[in-house]
Coordinates of C-alpha atoms in Angstrom, one line a residue:
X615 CA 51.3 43.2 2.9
X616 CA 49.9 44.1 6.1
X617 CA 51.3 44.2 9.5
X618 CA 48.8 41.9 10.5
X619 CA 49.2 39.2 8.3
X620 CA 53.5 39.7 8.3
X621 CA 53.3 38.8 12.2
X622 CA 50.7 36.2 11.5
X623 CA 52.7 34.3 8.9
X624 CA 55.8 34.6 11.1
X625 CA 54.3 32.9 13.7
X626 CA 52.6 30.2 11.4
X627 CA 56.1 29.5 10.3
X628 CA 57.5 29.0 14.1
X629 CA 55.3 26.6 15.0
X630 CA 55.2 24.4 11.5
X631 CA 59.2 23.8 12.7
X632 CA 58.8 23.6 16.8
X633 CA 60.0 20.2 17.8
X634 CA 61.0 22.0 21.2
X635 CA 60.1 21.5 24.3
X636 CA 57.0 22.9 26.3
X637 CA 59.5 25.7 27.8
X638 CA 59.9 26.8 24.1
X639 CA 56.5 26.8 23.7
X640 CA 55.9 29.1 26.7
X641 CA 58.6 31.6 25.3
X642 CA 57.2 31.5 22.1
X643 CA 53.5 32.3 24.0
X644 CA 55.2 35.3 25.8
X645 CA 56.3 36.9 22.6
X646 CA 52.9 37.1 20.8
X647 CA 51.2 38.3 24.6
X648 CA 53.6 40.8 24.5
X649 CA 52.2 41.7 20.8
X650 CA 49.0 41.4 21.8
X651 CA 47.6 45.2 22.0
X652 CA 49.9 45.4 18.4
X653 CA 48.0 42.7 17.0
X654 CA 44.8 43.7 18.2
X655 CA 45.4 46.9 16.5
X656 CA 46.9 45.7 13.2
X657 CA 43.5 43.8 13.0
X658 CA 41.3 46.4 13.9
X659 CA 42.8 48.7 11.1
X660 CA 42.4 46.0 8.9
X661 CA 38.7 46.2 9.6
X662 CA 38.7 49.8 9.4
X663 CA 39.8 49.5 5.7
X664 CA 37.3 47.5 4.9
X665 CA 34.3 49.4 6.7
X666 CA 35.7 52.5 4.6
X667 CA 35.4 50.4 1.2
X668 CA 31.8 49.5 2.7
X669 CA 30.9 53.2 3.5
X670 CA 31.2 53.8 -0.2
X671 CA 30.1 51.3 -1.6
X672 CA 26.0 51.6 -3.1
X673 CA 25.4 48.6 -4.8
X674 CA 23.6 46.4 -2.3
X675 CA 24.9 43.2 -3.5
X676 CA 28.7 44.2 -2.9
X677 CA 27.2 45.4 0.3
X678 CA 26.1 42.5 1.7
X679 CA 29.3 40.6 0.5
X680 CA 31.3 43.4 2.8
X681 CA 29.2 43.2 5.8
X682 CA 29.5 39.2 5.8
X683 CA 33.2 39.6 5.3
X684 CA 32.5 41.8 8.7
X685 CA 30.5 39.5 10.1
X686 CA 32.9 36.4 9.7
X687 CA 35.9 38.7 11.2
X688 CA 34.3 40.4 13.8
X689 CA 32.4 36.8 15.0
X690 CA 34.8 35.7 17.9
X691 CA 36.8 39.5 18.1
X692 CA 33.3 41.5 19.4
X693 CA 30.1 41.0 20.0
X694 CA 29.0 44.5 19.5
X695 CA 30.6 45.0 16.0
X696 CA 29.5 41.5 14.7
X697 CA 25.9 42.4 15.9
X698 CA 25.7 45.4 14.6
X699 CA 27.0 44.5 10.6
X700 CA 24.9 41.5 11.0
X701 CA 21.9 43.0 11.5
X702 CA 22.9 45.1 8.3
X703 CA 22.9 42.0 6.3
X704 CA 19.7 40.5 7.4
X705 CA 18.1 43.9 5.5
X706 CA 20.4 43.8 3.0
X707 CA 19.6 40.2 2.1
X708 CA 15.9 40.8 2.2
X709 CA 16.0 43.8 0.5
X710 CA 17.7 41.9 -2.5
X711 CA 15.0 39.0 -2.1
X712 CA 18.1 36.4 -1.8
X713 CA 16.9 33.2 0.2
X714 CA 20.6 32.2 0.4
X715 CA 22.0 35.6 1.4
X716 CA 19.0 35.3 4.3
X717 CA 19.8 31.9 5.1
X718 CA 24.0 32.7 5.9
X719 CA 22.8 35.9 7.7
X720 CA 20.3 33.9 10.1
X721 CA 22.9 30.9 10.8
X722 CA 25.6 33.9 11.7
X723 CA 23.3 35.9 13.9
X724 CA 22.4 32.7 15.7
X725 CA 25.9 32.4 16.2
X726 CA 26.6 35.5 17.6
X727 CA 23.0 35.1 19.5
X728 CA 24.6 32.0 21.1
X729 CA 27.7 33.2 22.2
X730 CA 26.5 36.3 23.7
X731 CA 24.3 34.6 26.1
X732 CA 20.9 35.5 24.1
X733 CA 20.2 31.4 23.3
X734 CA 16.2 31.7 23.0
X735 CA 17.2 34.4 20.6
X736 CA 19.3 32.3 18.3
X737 CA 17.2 29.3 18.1
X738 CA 14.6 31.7 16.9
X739 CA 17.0 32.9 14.0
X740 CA 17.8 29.7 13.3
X741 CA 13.8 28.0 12.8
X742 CA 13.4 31.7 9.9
X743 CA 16.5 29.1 7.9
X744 CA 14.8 27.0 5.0
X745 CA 16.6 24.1 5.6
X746 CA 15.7 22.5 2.6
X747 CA 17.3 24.7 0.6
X748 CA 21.0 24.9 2.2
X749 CA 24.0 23.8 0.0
X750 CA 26.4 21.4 2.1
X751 CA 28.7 24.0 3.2
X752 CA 25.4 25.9 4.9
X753 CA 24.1 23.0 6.9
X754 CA 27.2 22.2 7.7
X755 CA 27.3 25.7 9.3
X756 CA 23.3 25.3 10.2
X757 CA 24.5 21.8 12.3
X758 CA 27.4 23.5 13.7
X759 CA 25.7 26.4 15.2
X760 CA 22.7 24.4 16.4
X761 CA 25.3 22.2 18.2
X762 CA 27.3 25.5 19.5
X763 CA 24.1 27.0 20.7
X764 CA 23.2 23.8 22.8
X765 CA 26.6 23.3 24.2
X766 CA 26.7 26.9 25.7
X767 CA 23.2 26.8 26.7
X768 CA 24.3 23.3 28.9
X769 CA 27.4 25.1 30.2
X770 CA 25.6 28.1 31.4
X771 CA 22.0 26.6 32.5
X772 CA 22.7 25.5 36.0
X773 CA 19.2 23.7 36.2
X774 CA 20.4 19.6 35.6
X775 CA 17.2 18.1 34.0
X776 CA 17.5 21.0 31.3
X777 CA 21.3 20.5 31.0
X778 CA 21.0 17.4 30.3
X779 CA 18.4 17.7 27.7
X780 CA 20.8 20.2 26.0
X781 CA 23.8 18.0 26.0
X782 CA 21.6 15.5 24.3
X783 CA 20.4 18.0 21.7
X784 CA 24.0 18.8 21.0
X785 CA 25.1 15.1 20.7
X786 CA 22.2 15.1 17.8
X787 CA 23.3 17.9 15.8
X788 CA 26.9 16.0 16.0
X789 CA 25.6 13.0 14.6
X790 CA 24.1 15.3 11.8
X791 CA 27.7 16.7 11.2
X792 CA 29.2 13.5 11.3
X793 CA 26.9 12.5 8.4
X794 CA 26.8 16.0 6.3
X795 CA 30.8 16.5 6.7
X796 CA 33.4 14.5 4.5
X797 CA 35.8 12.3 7.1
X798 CA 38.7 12.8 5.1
X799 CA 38.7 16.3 5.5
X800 CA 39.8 18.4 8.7
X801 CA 36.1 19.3 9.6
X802 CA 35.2 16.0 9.0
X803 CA 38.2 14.5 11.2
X804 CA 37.5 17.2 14.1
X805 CA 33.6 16.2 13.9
X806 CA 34.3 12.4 14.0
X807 CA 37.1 12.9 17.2
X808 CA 34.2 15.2 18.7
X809 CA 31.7 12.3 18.3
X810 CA 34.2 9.6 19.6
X811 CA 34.8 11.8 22.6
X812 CA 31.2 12.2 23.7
X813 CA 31.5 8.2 23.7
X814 CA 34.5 8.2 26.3
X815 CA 36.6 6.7 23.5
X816 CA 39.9 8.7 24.3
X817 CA 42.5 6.5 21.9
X818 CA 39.8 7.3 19.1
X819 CA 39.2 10.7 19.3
X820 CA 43.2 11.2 20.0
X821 CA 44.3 9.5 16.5
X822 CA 41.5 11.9 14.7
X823 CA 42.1 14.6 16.6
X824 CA 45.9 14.7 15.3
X825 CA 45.1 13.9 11.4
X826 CA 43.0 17.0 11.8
X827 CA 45.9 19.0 13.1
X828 CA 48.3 17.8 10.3
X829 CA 46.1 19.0 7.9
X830 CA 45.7 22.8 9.6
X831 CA 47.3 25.8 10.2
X832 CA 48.1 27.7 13.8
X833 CA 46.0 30.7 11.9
X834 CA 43.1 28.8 11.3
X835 CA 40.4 28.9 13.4
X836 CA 39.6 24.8 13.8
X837 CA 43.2 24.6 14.6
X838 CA 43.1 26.6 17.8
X839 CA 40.0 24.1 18.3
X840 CA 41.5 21.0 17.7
X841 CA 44.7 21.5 19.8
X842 CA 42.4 22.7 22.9
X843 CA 40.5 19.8 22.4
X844 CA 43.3 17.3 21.9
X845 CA 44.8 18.7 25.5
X846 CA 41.8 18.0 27.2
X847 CA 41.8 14.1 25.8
X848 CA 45.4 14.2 27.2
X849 CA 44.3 15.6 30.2
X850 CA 41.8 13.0 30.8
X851 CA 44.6 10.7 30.5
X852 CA 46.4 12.0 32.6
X853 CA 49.2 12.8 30.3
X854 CA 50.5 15.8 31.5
X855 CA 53.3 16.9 29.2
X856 CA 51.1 16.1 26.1
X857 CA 47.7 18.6 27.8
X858 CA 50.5 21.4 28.4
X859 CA 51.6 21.2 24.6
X860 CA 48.4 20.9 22.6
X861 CA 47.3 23.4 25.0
X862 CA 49.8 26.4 24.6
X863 CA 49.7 25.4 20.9
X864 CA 46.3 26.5 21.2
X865 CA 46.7 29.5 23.7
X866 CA 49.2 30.7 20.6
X867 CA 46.6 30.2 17.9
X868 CA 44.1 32.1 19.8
X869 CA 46.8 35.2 19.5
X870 CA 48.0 34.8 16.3
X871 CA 44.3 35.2 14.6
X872 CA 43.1 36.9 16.8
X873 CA 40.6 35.6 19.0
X874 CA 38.6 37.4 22.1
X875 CA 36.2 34.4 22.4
X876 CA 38.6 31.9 23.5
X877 CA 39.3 29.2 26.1
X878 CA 43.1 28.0 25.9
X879 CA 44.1 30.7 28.0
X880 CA 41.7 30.0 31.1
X881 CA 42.4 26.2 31.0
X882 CA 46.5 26.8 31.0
X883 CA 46.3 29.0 34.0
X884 CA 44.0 26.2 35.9
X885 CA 46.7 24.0 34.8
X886 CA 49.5 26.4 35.6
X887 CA 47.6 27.0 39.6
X888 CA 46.8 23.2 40.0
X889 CA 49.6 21.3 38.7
X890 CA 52.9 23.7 38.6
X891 CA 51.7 25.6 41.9
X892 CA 52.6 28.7 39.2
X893 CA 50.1 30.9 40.8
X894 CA 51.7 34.2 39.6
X895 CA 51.9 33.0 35.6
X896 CA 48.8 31.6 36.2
X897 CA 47.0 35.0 37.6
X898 CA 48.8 36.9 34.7
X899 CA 47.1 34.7 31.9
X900 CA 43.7 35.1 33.6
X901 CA 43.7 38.3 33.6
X902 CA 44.5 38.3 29.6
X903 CA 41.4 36.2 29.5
X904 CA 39.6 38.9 31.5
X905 CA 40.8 41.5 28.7
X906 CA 39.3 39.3 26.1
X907 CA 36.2 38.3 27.6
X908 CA 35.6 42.2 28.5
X909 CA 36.5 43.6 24.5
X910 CA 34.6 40.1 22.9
X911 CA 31.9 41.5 25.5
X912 CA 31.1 37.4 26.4
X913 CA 29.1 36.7 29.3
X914 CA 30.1 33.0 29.8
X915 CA 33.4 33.4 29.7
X916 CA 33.4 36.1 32.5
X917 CA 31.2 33.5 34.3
X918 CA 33.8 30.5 33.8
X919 CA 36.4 33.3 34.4
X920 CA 35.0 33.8 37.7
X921 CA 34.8 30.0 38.7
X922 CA 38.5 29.9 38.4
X923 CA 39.2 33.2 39.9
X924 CA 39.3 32.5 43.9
X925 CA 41.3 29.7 43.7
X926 CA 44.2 31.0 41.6
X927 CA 43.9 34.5 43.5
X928 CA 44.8 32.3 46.7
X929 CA 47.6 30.2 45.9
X930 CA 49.1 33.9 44.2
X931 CA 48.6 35.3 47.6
X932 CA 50.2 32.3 49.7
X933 CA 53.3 32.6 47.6
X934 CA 53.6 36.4 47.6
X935 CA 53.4 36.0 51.4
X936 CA 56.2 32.4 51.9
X937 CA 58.6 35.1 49.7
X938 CA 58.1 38.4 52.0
X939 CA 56.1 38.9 54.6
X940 CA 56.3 42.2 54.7
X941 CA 55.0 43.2 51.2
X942 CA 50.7 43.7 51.7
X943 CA 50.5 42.8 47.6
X944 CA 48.5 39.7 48.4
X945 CA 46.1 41.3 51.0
X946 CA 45.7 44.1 48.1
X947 CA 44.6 41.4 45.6
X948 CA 42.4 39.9 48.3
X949 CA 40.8 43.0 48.9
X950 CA 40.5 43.7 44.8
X951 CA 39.0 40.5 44.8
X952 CA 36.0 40.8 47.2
X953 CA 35.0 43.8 44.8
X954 CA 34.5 41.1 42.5
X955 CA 35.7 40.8 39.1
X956 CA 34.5 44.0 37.9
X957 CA 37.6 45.3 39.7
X958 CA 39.9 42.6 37.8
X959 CA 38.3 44.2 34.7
X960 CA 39.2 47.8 36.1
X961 CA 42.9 46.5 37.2
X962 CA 43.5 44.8 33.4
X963 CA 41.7 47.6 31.4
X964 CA 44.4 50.5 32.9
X965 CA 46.9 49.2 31.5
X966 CA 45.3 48.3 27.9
X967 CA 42.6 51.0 27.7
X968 CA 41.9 54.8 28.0
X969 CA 39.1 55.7 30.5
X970 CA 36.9 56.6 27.8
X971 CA 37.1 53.4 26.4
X972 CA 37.1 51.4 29.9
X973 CA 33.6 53.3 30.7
X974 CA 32.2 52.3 28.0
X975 CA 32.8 48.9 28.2
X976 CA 31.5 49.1 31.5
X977 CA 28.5 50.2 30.7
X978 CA 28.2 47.9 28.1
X979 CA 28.5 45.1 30.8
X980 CA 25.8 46.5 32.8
X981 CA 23.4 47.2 30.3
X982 CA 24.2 42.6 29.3
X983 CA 23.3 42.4 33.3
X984 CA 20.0 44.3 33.5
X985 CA 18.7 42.6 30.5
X986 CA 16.3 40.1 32.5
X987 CA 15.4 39.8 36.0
X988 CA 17.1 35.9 35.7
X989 CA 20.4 37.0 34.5
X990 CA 21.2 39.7 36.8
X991 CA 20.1 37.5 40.1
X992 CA 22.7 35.4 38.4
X993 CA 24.9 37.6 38.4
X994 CA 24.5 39.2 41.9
X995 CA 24.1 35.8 43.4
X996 CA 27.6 34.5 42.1
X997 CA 29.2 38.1 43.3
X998 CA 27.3 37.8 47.0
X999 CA 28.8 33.8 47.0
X1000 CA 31.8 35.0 45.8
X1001 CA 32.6 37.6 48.7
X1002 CA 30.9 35.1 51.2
X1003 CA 33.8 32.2 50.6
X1004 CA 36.2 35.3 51.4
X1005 CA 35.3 36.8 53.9
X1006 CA 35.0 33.4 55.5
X1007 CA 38.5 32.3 54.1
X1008 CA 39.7 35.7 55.8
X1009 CA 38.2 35.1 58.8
X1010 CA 39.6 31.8 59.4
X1011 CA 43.3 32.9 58.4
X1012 CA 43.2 35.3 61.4
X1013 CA 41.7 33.2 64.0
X1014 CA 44.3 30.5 63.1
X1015 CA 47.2 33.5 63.3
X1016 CA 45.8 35.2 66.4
X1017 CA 46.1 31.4 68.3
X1018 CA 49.5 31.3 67.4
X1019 CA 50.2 35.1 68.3
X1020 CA 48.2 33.9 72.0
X1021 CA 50.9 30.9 71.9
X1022 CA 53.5 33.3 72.1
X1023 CA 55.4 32.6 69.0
X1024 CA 56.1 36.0 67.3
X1025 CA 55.9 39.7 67.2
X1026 CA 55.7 39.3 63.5
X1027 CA 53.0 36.9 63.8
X1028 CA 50.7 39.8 65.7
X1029 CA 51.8 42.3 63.0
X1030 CA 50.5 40.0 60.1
X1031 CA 47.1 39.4 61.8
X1032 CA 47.0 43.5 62.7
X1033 CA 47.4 44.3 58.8
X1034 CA 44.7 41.4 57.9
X1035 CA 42.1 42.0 59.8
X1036 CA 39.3 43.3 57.6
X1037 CA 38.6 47.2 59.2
X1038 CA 35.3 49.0 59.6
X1039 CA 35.3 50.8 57.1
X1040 CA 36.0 48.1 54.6
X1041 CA 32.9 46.3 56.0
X1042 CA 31.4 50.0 55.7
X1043 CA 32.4 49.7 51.9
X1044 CA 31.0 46.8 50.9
X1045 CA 27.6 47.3 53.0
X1046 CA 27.2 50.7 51.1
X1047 CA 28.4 49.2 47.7
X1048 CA 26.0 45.8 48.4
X1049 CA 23.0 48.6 49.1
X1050 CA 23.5 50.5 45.8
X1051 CA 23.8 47.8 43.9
X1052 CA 21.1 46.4 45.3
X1053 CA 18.7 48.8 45.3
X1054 CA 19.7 50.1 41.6
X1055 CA 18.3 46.9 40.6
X1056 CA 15.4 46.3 43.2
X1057 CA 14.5 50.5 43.4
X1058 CA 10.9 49.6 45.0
X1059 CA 12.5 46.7 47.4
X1060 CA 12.2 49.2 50.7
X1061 CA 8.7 50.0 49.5
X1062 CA 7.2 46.7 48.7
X1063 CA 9.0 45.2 51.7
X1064 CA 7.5 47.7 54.1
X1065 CA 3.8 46.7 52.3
X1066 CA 4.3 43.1 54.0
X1067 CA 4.4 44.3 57.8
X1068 CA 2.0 45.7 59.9
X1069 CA 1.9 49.0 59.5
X1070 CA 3.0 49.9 62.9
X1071 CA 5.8 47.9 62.4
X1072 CA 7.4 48.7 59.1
X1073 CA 10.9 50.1 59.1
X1074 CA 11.8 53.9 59.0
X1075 CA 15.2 54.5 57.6
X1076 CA 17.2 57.4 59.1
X1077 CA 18.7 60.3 56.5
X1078 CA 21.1 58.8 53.7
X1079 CA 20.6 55.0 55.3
X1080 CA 19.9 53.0 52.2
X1081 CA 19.2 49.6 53.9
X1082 CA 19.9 48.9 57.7
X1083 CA 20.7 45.2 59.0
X1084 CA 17.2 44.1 58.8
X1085 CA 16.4 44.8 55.2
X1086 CA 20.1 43.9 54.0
X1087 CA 19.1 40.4 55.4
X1088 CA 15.8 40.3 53.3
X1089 CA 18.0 41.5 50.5
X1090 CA 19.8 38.1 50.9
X1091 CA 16.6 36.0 51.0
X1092 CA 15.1 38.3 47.5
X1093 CA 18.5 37.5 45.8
X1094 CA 17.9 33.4 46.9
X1095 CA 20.2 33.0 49.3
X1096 CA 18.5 31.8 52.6
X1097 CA 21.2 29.8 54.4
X1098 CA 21.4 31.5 58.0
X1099 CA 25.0 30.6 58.4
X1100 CA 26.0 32.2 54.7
X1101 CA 23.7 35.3 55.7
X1102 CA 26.0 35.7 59.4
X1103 CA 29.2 35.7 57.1
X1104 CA 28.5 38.0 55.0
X1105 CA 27.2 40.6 57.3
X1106 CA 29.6 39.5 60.4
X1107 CA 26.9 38.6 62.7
X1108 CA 26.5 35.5 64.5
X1109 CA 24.1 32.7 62.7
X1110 CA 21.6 33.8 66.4
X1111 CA 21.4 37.3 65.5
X1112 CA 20.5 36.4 61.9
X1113 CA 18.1 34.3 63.2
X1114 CA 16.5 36.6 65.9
X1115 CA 15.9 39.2 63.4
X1116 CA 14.2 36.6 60.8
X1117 CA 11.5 35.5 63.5
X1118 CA 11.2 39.1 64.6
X1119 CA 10.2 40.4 61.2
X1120 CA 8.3 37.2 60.9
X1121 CA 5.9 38.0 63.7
X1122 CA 5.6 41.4 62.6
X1123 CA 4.0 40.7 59.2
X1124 CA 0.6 40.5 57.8
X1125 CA 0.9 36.9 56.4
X1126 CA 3.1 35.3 58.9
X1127 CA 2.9 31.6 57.0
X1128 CA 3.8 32.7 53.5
X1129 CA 6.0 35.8 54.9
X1130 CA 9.6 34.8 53.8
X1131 CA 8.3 33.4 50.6
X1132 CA 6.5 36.7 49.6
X1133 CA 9.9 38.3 50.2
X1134 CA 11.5 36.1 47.8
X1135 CA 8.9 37.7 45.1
X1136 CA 8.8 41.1 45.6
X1137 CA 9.9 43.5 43.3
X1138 CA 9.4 40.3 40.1
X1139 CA 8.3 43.1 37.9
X1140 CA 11.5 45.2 37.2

């Protein structure tokens, strides 16, 4: 018996008998994190056996049957694998002429399609399924990843109309479960509490949601579902305790499987910031949810990651600084933190990761990012909004320290605001890491800009200058953000100054009326 499974069935066997409190819980939670990089690797050299028995196996039939095994293993531990042995199996499957075999492969690429971010992509693999000719057990899995693929797409999509036409979609392909699924079973149970959920029926959905537990395991996959959705019926109750268990019982599932793609550990640390004022526990799980997201390689949840991010990163740095003034931790994290959380990746990778591995991942990221034009402005957009709220945060902190300092309060007061205050070269930094990043993704921006003005007017940039003050602020209007306050923030000008230069680049242009608008197009080709 493997590693792997030994630890597994240990920890199925804890929580079978845990009657114990939610402190129990916790310290049951800390033992598999501590396991985690163990666990990780007892499962990946269970895969590795089982690519070795594929690597030698010739007879295409058994070969498909190892690359779904793959498949089905690899679907919530990494994107990149799954994708890759998936693909396989699509040739394999036509290859053997097996409509079923093509049917399974389409539902799990969809699925994988979905997660990653790609949704247009998965609904196209999942019209090439012949509906007609799926067994119960595949349109249950055809429903289910129709419904998973409109529930991400309404998470992500930040347009409402369209949102809301997803969320409708997905209510659909839960009706079709509902009526596909047998009720007495756990699937069935889950689908109905689902269902009874969308309705606002919280009693309901609670009493299913349990029967479905009772007949699960913590190393199942629906449990780790169930019990995460059973805390947020609590939750909505307001029945504190109750969330906490269901969702650590969830948070330990995740672990014990293993999962990358998963979504107990973010909700505990909101709960952990919000409720317990835990902000350091709370800082330490996200960050184990930044490890996932970053090996699963799983856009969303690095964007719900980041949603969470400033305001547990706060409360960790207001009670780092209430237990010793003196220690600069909290301005450190601050700082790390107006990076972006590409530098939480870097910060949770050293500890877990070689640099060879770390790079790669990296690059991995930023090849999701430059994928299409409306994903990366995504992207940039939520990192430029992101450093806007702190610098303005920042700013705010000192002025209210520097009136006390004037009040004559402290020495140590002074100090404090001396070490805050954000220096110029740190302004330097980011201007010279916004302009690479920038241009690397807008290379003709300077160019095209330039085409816009008068010719004796355009803008001559001196030797190694990527973008001076007036172009940065165009780069703020290409990437959508036009708010002349927002703009002042983030380059440290007054909301006048932004202003002055706006009108004076308006009257130098060609087409004065449309001039601002054209700015928001340029570069639309790469």
């Amino acid at each position: 018996m493997t590693l792997f499974r030994l630890l597994s069935l240990a920890a199925v066997a804890f929580l079978f008998s845990c009657t114990g409190t939610n402190d129990q819980l916790y310290e049951e939670l800390e033992k598999h994190l501590a396991r985690r990089v163990e666990v990780t690797k007892a499962k990946e050299n269970s895969l590795l056996q089982q690519k070795r028995r594929l690597a030698s196996c010739a007879n295409a039939e058994t070969r498909y049957l190892l690359c779904d095994s793959l498949v089905r293993e690899y679907l919530l531990f990494n994107s990149d694998s799954a994708s890759q042995y998936i693909d396989e199996n699509i040739a394999l499957a036509q290859q053997l002429g097996n409509d079923t075999y093509l049917n399974k492969a389409y539902i799990l690429q969809a699925y994988i399609l979905a997660t990653a971010g790609n949704y247009s992509n998965a609904r196209e693999s999942l019209a090439m399924v012949e509906k007609s000719t799926l067994d119960t057990k595949d349109l249950t899995d055809y429903y289910e990843t129709w419904r998973w693929l409109y529930n991400t797409w309404e998470a992500y999509v930040s347009d409402k109309n369209r949102s809301k036409q997803y969320a409708e979609k997905g209510y659909a392909y839960l009706d079709s479960l509902c009526e596909t699924v047998d009720e007495k079973s756990a699937d069935g149970l889950y689908f109905l509490a689902e269902r009874q959920l969308t309705k606002g029926n919280l009693k309901e959905a609670e009493t299913l949601y349990l029967k479905c537990i009772d007949m699960l395991t913590p190393e199942q996959r629906r449990y780790a579902s169930a019990t995460c959705a059973l805390a947020m019926v609590y939750e909505m109750q307001g029945r504190y305790d109750d969330f906490e268990h269901y969702i650590i019982l969830a948070a330990i599932s995740d672990n014990i499987i293993p999962l990358k793609e998963n979504l107990a550990m973010q909700i505990l640390a909101k709960y952990l910031s919000q409720q317990r004022n835990d902000y350091t526990l709370a800082q330490r799980y996200l960050i184990y949810s930044v490890e996932d997201a970053i090996y699963y390689n799983g856009r969303l949840r690095l964007t719900e990651i980041a949603r969470k991010l400033p305001d547990i990163a706060l409360g960790y740095q207001s009670q780092e600084e209430a237990q010793d003034k003196q220690e600069a931790t909290a301005i450190a994290v601050v700082g790390l933190l107006t990076l972006g959380l590409l530098c939480v990746a870097i910060y949770s990778m050293r500890q877990n990761r070689d640099l060879k591995a770390q790079r790669r991942m990296r690059i991995a990221l930023n090849e999701k990012l430059r994928a299409t034009n409306n994903r990366r402005e995504q992207y940039v957009s939520l990192f430029i909004e992101l450093c806007a709220a702190y610098i303005d945060k920042y700013n705010r902190f000192q002025k209210t320290i520097e009136r006390k300092i004037k009040a004559h309060q402290t020495d140590d007061l002074l100090q404090l605001v001396h070490t805050s205050r954000m220096k110029d070269t740190d302004a330097k930094e980011f201007f010279m890491n916004f302009d690479r990043a920038f241009l690397d993704l807008y290379p003709q921006f300077v160019e095209e800009f330039n085409a816009l003005l008068q010719p004796e007017h355009r803008i001559i940039l001196k030797k190694d200058q990527l973008l001076n003050a007036e172009l940065r602020i165009m780069a703020f209007l290409r990437l959508g953000i036009k708010d002349t306050t927002n703009i002042a923030t983030m380059l440290m000008y007054s909301p006048q100054t932004i202003y002055n230069y706006r009108s004076s680049l308006k009257s130098h242009a060609i087409a004065k009326d449309s001039f601002e608008d054209d700015v928001t197009h340029l570069c639309a080709g790469e």
